[in-house]
Short mmCIF file of C-alpha atoms and ligand atoms in Angstrom, two decimals:
data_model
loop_
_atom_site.label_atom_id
_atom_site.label_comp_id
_atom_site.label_asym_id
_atom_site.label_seq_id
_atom_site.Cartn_x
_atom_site.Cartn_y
_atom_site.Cartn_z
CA UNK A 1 25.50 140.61 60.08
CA UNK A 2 24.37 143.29 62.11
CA UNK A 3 23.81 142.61 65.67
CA UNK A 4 20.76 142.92 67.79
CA UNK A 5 21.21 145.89 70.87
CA UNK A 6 21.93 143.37 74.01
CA UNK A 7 20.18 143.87 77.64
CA UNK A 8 21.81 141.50 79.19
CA UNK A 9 24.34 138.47 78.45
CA UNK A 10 23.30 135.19 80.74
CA UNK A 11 25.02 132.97 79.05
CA UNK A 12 28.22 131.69 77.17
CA UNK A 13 28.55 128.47 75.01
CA UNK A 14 31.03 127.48 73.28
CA UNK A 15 31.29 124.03 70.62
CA UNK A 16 34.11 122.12 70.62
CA UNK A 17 33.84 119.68 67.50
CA UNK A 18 36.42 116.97 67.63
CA UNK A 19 35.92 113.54 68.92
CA UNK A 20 38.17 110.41 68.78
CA UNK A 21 35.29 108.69 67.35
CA UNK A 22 31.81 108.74 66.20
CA UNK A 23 29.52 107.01 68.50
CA UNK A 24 26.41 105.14 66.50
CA UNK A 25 23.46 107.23 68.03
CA UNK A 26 25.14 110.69 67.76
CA UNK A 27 24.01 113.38 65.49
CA UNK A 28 26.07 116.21 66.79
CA UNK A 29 28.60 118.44 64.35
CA UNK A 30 31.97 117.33 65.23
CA UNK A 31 34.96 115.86 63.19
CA UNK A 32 37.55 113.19 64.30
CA UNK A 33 40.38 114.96 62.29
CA UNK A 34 41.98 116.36 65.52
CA UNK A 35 45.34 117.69 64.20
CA UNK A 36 42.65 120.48 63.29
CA UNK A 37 42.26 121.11 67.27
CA UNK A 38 44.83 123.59 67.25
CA UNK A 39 44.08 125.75 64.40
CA UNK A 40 39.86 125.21 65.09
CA UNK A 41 41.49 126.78 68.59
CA UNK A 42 43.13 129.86 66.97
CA UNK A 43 39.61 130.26 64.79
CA UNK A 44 37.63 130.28 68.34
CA UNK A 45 39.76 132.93 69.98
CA UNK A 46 39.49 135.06 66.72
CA UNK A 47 35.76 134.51 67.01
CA UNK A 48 35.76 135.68 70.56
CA UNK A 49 37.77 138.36 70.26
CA UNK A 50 35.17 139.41 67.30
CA UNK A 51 33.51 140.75 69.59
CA UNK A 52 35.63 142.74 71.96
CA UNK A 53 34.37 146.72 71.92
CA UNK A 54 31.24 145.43 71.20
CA UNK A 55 27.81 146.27 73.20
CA UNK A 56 28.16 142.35 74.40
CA UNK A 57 31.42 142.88 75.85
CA UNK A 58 30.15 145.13 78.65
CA UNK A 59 27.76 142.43 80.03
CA UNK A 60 28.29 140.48 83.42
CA UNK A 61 27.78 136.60 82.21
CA UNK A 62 26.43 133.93 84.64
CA UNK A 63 27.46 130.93 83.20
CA UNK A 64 29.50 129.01 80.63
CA UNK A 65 29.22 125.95 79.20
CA UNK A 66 31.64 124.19 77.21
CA UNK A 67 30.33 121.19 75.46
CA UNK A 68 31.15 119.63 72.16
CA UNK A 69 31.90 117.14 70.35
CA UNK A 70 34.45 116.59 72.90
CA UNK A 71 36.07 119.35 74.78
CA UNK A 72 38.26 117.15 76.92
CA UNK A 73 40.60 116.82 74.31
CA UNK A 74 41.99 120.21 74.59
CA UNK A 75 44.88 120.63 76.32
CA UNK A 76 46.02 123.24 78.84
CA UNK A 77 47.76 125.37 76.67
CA UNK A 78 44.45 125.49 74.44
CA UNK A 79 42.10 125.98 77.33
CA UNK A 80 44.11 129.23 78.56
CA UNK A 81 43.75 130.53 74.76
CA UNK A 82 39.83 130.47 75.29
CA UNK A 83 39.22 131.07 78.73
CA UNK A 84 42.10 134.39 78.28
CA UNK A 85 40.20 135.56 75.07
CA UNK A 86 36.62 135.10 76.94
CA UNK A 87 38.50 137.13 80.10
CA UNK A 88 39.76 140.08 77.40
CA UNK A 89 36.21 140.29 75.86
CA UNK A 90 33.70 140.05 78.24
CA UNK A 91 32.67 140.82 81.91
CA UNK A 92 33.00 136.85 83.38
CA UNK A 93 30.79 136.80 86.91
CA UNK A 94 30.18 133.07 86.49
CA UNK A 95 28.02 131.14 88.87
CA UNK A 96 28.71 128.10 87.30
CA UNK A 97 31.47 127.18 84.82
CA UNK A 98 30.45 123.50 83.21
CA UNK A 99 32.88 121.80 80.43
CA UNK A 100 31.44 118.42 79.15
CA UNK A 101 34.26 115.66 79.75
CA UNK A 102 34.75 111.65 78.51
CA UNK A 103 36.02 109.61 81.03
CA UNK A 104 38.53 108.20 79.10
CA UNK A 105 40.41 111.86 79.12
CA UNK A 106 39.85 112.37 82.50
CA UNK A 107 42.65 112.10 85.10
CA UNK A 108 43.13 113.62 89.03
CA UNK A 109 45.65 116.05 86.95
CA UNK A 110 43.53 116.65 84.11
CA UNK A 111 40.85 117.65 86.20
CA UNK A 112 42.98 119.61 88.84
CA UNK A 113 44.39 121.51 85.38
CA UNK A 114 40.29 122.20 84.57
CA UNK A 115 40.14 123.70 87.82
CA UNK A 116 42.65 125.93 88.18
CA UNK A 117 40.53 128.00 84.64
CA UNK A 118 37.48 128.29 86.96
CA UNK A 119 35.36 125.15 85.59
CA UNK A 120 33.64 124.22 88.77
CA UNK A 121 31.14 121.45 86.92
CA UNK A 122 31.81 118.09 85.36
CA UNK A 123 29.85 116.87 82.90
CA UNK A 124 30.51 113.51 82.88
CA UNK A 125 29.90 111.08 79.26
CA UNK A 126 29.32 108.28 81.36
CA UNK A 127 26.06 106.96 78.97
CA UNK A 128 26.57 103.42 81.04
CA UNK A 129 28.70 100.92 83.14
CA UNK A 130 28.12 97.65 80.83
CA UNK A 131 30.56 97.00 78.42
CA UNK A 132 28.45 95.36 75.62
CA UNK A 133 26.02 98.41 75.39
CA UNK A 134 29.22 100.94 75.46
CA UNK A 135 30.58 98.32 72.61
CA UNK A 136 27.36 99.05 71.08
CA UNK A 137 27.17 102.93 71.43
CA UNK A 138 30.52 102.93 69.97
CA UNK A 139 31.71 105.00 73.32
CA UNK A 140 35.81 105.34 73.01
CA UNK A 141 35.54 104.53 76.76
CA UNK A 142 35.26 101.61 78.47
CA UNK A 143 33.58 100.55 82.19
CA UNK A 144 36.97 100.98 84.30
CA UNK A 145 37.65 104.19 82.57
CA UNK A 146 34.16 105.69 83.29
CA UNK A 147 34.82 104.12 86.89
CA UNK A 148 38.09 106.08 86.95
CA UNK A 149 36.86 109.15 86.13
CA UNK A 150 34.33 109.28 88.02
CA UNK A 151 36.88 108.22 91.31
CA UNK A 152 39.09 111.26 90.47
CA UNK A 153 36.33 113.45 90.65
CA UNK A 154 35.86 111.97 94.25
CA UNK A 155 39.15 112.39 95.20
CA UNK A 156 40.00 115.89 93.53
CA UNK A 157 36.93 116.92 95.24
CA UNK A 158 35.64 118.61 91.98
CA UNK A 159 32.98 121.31 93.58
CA UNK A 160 30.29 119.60 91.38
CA UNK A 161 29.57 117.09 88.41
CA UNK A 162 26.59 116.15 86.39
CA UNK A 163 26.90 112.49 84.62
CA UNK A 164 24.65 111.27 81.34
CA UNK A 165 23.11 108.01 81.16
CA UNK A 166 21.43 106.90 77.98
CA UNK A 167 18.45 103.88 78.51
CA UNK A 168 16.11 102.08 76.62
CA UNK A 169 18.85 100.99 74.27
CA UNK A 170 17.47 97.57 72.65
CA UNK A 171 18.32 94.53 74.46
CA UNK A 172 18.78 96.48 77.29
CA UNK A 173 16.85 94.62 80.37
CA UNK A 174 15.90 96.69 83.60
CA UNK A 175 18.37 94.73 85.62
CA UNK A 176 21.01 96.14 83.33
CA UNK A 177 19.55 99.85 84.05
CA UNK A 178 19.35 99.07 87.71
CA UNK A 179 23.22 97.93 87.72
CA UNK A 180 23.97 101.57 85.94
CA UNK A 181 21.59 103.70 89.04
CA UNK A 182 22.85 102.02 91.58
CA UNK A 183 26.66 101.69 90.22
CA UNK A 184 26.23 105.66 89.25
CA UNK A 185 24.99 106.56 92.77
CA UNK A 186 27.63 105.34 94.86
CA UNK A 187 29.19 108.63 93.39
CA UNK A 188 26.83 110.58 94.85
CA UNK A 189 26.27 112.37 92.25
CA UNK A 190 24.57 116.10 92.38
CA UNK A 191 22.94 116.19 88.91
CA UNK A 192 22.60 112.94 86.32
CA UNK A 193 20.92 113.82 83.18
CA UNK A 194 19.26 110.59 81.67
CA UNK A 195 18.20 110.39 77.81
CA UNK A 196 15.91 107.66 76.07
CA UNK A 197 17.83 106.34 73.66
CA UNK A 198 16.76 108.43 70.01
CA UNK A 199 17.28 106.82 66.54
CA UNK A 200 18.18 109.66 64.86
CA UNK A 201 18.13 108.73 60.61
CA UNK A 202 21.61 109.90 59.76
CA UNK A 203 23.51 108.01 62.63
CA UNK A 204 24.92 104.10 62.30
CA UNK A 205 22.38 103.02 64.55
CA UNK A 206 19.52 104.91 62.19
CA UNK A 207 21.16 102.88 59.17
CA UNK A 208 21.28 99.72 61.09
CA UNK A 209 17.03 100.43 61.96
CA UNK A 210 16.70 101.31 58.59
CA UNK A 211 17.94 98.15 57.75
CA UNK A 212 16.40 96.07 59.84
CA UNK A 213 19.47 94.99 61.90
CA UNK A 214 18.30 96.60 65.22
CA UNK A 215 14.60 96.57 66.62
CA UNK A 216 14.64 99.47 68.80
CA UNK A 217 12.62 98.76 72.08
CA UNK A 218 9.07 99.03 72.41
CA UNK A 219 7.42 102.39 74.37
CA UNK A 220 6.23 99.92 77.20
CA UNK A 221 9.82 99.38 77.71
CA UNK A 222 11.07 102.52 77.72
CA UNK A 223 8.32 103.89 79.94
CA UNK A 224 9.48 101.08 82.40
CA UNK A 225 13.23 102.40 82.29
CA UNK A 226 11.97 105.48 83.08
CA UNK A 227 10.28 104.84 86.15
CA UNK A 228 12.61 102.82 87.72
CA UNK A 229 15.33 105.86 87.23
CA UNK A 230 12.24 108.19 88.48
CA UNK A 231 11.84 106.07 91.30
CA UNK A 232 15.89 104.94 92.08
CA UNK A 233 17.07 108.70 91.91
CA UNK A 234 13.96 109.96 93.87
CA UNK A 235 15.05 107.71 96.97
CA UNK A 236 18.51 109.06 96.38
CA UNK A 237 17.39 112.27 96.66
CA UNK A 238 17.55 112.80 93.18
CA UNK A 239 14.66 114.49 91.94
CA UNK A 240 13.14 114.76 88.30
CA UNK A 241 13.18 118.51 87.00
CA UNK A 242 12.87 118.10 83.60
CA UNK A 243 12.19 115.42 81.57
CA UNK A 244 15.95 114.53 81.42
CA UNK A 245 16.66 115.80 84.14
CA UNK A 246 17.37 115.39 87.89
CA UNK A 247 19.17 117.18 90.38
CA UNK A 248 19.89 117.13 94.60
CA UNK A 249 17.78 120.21 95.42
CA UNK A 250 19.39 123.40 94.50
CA UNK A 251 21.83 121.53 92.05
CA UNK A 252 19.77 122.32 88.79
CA UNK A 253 21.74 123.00 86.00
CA UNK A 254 21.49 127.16 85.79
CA UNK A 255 23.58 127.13 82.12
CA UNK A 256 20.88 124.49 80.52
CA UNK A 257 17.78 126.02 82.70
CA UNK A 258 17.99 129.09 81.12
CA UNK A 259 17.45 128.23 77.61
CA UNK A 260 14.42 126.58 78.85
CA UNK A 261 13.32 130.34 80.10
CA UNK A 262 14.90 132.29 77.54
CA UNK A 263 17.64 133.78 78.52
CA UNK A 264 20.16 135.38 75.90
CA UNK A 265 22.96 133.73 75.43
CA UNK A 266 25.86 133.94 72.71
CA UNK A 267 26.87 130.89 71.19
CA UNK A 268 30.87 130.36 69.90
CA UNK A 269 32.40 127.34 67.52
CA UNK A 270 31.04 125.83 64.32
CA UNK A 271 26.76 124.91 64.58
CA UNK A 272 26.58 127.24 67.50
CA UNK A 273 23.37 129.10 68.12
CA UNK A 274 23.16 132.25 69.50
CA UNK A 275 19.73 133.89 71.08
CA UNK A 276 18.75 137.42 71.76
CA UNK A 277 15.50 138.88 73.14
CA UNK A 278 16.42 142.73 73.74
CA UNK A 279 14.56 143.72 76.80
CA UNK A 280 10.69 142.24 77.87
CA UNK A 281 8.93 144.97 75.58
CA UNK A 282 10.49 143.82 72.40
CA UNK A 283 8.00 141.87 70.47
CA UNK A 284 10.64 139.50 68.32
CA UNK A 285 13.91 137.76 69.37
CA UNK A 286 16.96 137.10 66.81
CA UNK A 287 18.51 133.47 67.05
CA UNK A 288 21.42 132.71 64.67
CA UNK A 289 23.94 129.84 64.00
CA UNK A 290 27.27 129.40 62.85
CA UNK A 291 27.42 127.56 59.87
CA UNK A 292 28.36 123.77 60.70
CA UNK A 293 31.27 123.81 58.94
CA UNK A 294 34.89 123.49 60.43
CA UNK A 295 36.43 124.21 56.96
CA UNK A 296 34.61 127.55 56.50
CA UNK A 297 35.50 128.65 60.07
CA UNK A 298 39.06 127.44 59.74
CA UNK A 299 39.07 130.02 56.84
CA UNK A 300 37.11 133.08 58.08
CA UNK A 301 39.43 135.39 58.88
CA UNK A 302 36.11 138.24 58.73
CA UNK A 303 33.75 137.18 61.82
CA UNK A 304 31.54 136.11 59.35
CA UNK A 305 30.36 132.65 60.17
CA UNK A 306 26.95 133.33 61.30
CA UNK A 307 24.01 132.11 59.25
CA UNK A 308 20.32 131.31 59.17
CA UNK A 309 19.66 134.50 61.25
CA UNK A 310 15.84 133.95 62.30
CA UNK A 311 13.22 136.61 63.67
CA UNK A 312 11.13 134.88 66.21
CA UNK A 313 7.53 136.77 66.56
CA UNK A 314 5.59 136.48 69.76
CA UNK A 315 3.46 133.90 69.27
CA UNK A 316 6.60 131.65 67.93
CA UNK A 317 8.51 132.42 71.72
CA UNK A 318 5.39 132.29 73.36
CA UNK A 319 4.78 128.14 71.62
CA UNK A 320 8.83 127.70 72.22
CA UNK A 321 8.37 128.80 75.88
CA UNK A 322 5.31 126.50 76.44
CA UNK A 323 7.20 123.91 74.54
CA UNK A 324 10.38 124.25 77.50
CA UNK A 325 8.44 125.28 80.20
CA UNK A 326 5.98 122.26 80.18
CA UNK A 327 9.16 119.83 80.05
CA UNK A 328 9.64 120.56 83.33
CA UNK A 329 8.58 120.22 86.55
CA UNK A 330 8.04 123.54 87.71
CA UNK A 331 5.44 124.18 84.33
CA UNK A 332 4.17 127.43 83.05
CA UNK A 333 2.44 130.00 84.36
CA UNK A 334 -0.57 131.41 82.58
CA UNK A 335 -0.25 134.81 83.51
CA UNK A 336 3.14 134.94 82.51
CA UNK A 337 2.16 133.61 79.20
CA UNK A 338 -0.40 136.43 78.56
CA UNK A 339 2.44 139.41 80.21
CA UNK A 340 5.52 138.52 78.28
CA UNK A 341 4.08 136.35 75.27
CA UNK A 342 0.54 138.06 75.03
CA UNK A 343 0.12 134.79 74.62
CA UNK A 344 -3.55 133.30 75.62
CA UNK A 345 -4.99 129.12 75.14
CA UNK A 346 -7.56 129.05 72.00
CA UNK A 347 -10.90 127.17 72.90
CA UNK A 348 -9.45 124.43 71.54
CA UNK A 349 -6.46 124.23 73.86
CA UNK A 350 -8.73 124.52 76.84
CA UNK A 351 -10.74 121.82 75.55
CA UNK A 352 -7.58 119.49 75.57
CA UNK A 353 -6.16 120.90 78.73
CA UNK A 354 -9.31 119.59 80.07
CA UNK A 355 -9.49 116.14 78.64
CA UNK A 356 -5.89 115.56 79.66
CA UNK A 357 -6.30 117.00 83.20
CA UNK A 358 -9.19 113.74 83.49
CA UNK A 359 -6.66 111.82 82.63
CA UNK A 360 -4.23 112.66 84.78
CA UNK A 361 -1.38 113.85 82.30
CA UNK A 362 -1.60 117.45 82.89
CA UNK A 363 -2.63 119.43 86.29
CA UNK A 364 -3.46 123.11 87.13
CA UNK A 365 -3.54 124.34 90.20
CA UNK A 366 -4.11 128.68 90.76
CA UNK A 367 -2.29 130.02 87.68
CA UNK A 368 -0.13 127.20 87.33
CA UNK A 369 -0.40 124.37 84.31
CA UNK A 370 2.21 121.29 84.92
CA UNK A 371 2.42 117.93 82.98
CA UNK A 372 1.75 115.09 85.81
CA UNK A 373 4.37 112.19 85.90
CA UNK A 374 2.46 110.31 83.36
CA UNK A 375 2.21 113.18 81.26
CA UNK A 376 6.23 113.69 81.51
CA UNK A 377 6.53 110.43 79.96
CA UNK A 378 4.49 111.21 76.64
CA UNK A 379 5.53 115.06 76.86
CA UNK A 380 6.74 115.25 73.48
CA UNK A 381 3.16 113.96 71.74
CA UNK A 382 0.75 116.05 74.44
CA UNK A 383 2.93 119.47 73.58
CA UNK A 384 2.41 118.71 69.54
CA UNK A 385 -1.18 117.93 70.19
CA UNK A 386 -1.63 120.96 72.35
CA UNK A 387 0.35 123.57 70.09
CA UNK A 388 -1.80 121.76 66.66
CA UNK A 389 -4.83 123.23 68.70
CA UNK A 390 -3.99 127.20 68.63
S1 SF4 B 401 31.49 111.75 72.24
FE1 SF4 B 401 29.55 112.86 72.38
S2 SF4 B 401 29.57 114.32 70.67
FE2 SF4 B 401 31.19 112.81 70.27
S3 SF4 B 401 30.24 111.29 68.95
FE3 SF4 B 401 30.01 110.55 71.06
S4 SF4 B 401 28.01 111.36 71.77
FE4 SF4 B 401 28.59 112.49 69.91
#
């Protein structure tokens, strides 16, 4: 596949898909078959070094981000093979350095061995601190080893650390949610990313909805979850940026945040996706993906695991952006819609803009279009009804 000409190179991620086990709501790529790890770590360096001599390669890069599947089960030896190939190939200036962890890999050593490759943020799989709802994720960790990890971060004074928490799961009463904030804060923890639970169809929970087995909880419910983190973090000092996500000010995730604004980024490891917009006067972007299949990139000995290379037009980066922006707190500005999208609301859209601005789901102040808390909450349905309008 030929490659677009690069500007500049943001952004490095790179799937690890192995976990011990599959956890029931999960609908990530990943396989638990991890006497692959090794040779799945000889494919990634081989994909890496893929692209050594190439325009990429010259590019300073802000941050990486190893996530998976489960990238705390690779070992030292297996870290220095990636982070050595990433140092060969490209021009590493990272601000921040995040690898996602489970706390049931995590030790003081573990962490101190993490450390010593430049990862300077945890993020923590911490999902919650009661053991029937981790029973019922399926989670390979349990309460004390999400308490653990979470201490050796303390004491290994990791420089920073995001942690996940997943509510509304059914049966789940506020109490229960209130347990998880407060246990979770005595951690002090920069960044916590918090996801309503989704039932996505092909996961063991899906099956079990589909069947009948599991009611999941009602929006009423979920909305109340969500205020009480809104309102628990906010008094922490914890404040929502995005719709899953909160942060101590200037602790925003810059790796994740940029996706949300477009910046390139390359993508390594089976179902990765790549993004390139070539400089602000190109009217299309490329996104691609490597096929999600560890068998075919065990094989490839060729660099050529990339598929479903897409052309995104204007108006497709311009919905995307309005999609990302309005997610978040800071919104979208309309004159930056028009400059780099040429992008510009129908009648229609105004209309509804309107409408929701009476009811106190979106605002606009100056140039500025954000959704309101209450708008946050049903982002998701106002962004499809907005976009249906243009
Ligand atoms: S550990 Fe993470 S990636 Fe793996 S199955 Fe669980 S949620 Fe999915």
């Amino acid at each position: 596949m030929s490659k677009p000409r690069p500007k500049k190179l943001p952004g490095i991620y790179i799937h690890i898909p192995f976990c011990k086990q599959a956890c029931s709501y999960c609908d990530f790529y990943f396989k638990t078959r991890q006497q692959l790890l090794q040779p799945f770590t000889d494919a990634l360096e081989n994909e890496i070094l893929s692209y050594q001599n190439s325009p990429f390669s010259r590019l300073p890069v802000q941050t990486i981000y190893i996530g998976g599947g489960t990238p705390s089960l690779l070992n030292e030896s297996q870290l220095e093979q990636i982070f050595s190939a990433m140092q060969n190939v490209f021009r590493l200036e990272p601000l921040e350095v995040t690898m996602e962890l489970n706390p049931d890999d995590v030790t003081s050593s573990y962490l101190k061995m993490i450390r010593s490759f430049g990862v300077d943020r945890a993020s923590m799989g911490v999902q919650t601190f009661q053991s029937e709802i981790l029973e019922f994720m399926h989670r390979a960790h349990n309460r004390n080893e999400a308490l653990h990890a979470l201490e050796a971060l303390r004491t290994t004074g990791f420089p920073s650390f995001t942690a996940d928490l997943i509510y509304g799961n059914p049966n789940q009463p506020l109490s229960m949610l209130e347990e998880d904030i407060r246990q979770l804060l005595e951690f002090n923890p920069p960044h916590i990313s918090a996801y309503s639970l989704t039932i996505e169809p092909k996961t063991r929970l899906g099956k079990q909805v589909e069947l009948g087995r599991i009611e999941p909880p009602d929006d009423e419910i979920v909305s109340e979850h969500s205020d009480l983190l809104y309102n628990l973090l906010g008094d922490a000092g914890i404040h929502q940026y995005e719709v899953s996500n909160y942060a101590k000010p200037g602790k925003e995730a810059i790796h994740n945040s940029s996706y949300w604004s477009h910046q390139n980024y390359l993508g390594f490891g089976p179902s990765a996706h790549s993004f390139w917009w070539d400089d602000d006067n190109s009217r299309t972007a490329m996104r691609w993906q490597n096929r999600a299949d560890l068998k075919f990139y065990l094989k490839n000995k060729s660099g050529d695991i990339q598929t479903d290379q897409e052309e995104l037009d204007l108006h497709t980066l311009a919905e995307e952006r309005l999609m990302m922006a309005l997610r978040t707190t800071e919104g979208i500005s309309m004159k930056e819609l028009e400059k780099t999208y040429a992008y510009q609301f129908s009648e229609k859209q105004i209309e509804f803009i309107s409408g929701q601005i009476q009811q106190n789901t979106i605002t606009k102040s100056e140039d500025w279009l954000r959704l309101t808390r209450e708008g946050l909450k049903i982002s998701d349905l106002l962004l499809v009804d907005l976009l249906s309008r243009g």
